[in-house]
C-alpha positions as a printed Julia matrix, in Angstrom:
130×3 Matrix{Float64}:
 -14.96  89.72  85.06
 -11.61  90.61  86.63
  -8.42  88.7   85.89
  -8.4   87.54  89.53
 -11.93  86.12  89.17
 -10.99  84.33  85.95
  -7.91  82.87  87.58
  -9.93  81.84  90.64
 -12.27  79.84  88.41
  -9.36  77.87  86.89
  -9.76  74.23  87.84
  -7.57  71.24  86.96
  -9.76  68.42  85.69
  -7.2   65.74  84.82
  -3.46  65.16  84.97
  -1.83  62.48  82.8
   1.69  61.36  83.65
   3.96  58.45  82.81
   6.51  56.46  84.75
   8.13  53.05  84.5
   9.46  50.26  86.7
  12.49  49.41  84.57
  11.53  45.83  83.77
   8.99  43.77  81.85
   5.9   42.64  83.74
   3.72  39.55  83.43
   0.31  41.21  83.17
  -1.57  37.91  83.16
  -0.13  37.02  86.57
  -0.62  40.55  87.88
  -4.27  40.52  86.85
  -4.81  37.47  89.07
  -2.78  38.8   92.01
  -3.93  42.44  92.18
  -7.41  42.98  93.62
  -9.62  44.92  91.25
  -7.17  44.86  88.34
  -8.76  44.78  84.9
  -6.96  43.01  82.09
  -8.5   42.09  78.77
  -5.71  41.94  76.18
  -8.22  41.48  73.34
  -9.54  44.99  74.02
  -6.53  46.84  75.47
  -2.87  45.8   75.87
  -2.5   47.18  79.4
  -3.7   46.24  82.85
  -5.92  48.86  84.51
  -5.37  49.38  88.24
  -7.61  51.99  89.86
  -6.75  53.8   93.07
  -9.49  55.3   95.21
  -7.55  57.98  97.1
  -6.47  59.71  95.03
  -8.97  58.64  92.42
  -6.93  57.64  89.36
  -6.59  54.93  86.74
  -3.12  53.48  86.28
  -2.46  51.78  82.96
   0.32  49.24  83.41
   1.97  47.86  80.28
   4.05  44.71  79.74
   7.11  46.88  79.05
   6.92  48.22  82.62
   5.64  51.61  81.52
   2.82  53.05  83.66
   0.47  55.84  82.63
  -1.52  57.48  85.41
  -4.64  59.39  84.41
  -7.61  60.9   86.18
  -5.82  62.51  89.11
  -6.67  66.16  89.73
  -3.14  67.26  90.65
   0.5   66.36  90.12
   0.65  65.41  93.81
  -2.3   63.07  93.21
  -0.43  61.42  90.34
   2.62  60.88  92.54
   0.52  59.4   95.37
  -1.33  57.09  92.95
   1.94  55.89  91.42
   3.39  55.27  94.9
   0.41  52.97  95.55
   1.12  51.11  92.31
   4.81  50.71  93.19
   3.89  49.53  96.71
   1.42  46.99  95.31
   4.02  45.6   92.9
   6.64  45.41  95.66
   4.16  43.61  97.93
   3.92  40.93  95.22
   7.69  40.45  95.31
   8.44  42.53  92.23
  11.54  44.61  92.98
  11.25  48.19  91.78
  14.89  49.28  91.65
  14.8   51.46  88.56
  11.55  53.44  88.81
  11.27  56.54  86.67
  10.15  59.83  88.14
   6.68  60.74  86.88
   6.68  62.88  83.75
   3.56  64.97  83.21
   2.28  64.43  79.67
  -0.92  66.5   79.77
  -3.02  68.67  82.07
  -6.67  69.39  81.3
  -8.17  72.41  83.01
 -11.3   74.52  82.77
 -12.11  78.11  83.61
 -14.91  80.61  83.2
 -13.44  83.37  81.07
 -16.58  85.47  81.37
 -16.81  85.95  77.6
 -17.91  83.96  74.57
 -15.16  82.78  72.25
 -15.24  82.22  68.51
 -13.34  78.93  68.53
 -12.95  78.84  64.74
 -11.3   82.27  64.68
  -9.17  81.35  67.68
  -7.97  78.13  66.01
  -7.05  79.98  62.83
  -5.39  82.8   64.77
  -3.27  80.4   66.81
  -2.38  78.39  63.73
  -4.11  75.09  63.11
  -0.91  73.16  63.82
  -1.05  74.45  67.42
  -4.66  73.42  68.07
């Protein structure tokens, strides 16, 4: 398989990024005001707000931090976060100090056209890097 073919098979599966609104949020109130929001503090400390286009899950925490996951591109993350900010602003929550999204992780897949010995690869890279 040529390098071009390997590169062509590279596909981003998930982008995780974080942002913040610069203030504490009342998640209990938000869970009642935001359609489709999921909030069960006994199971998870954040409110889950899903966007459909782009498809992403936004984890909103009381501190005002937001983690966006599930988007398939950095642009998708930014569009999903814009929807979150717009929803909060529509509820009268001023977003004056929003943080630019910081990518935390990107998961991708590719067909390398060869079998890999993952144990040897992990040892060769150094276990602290795996």
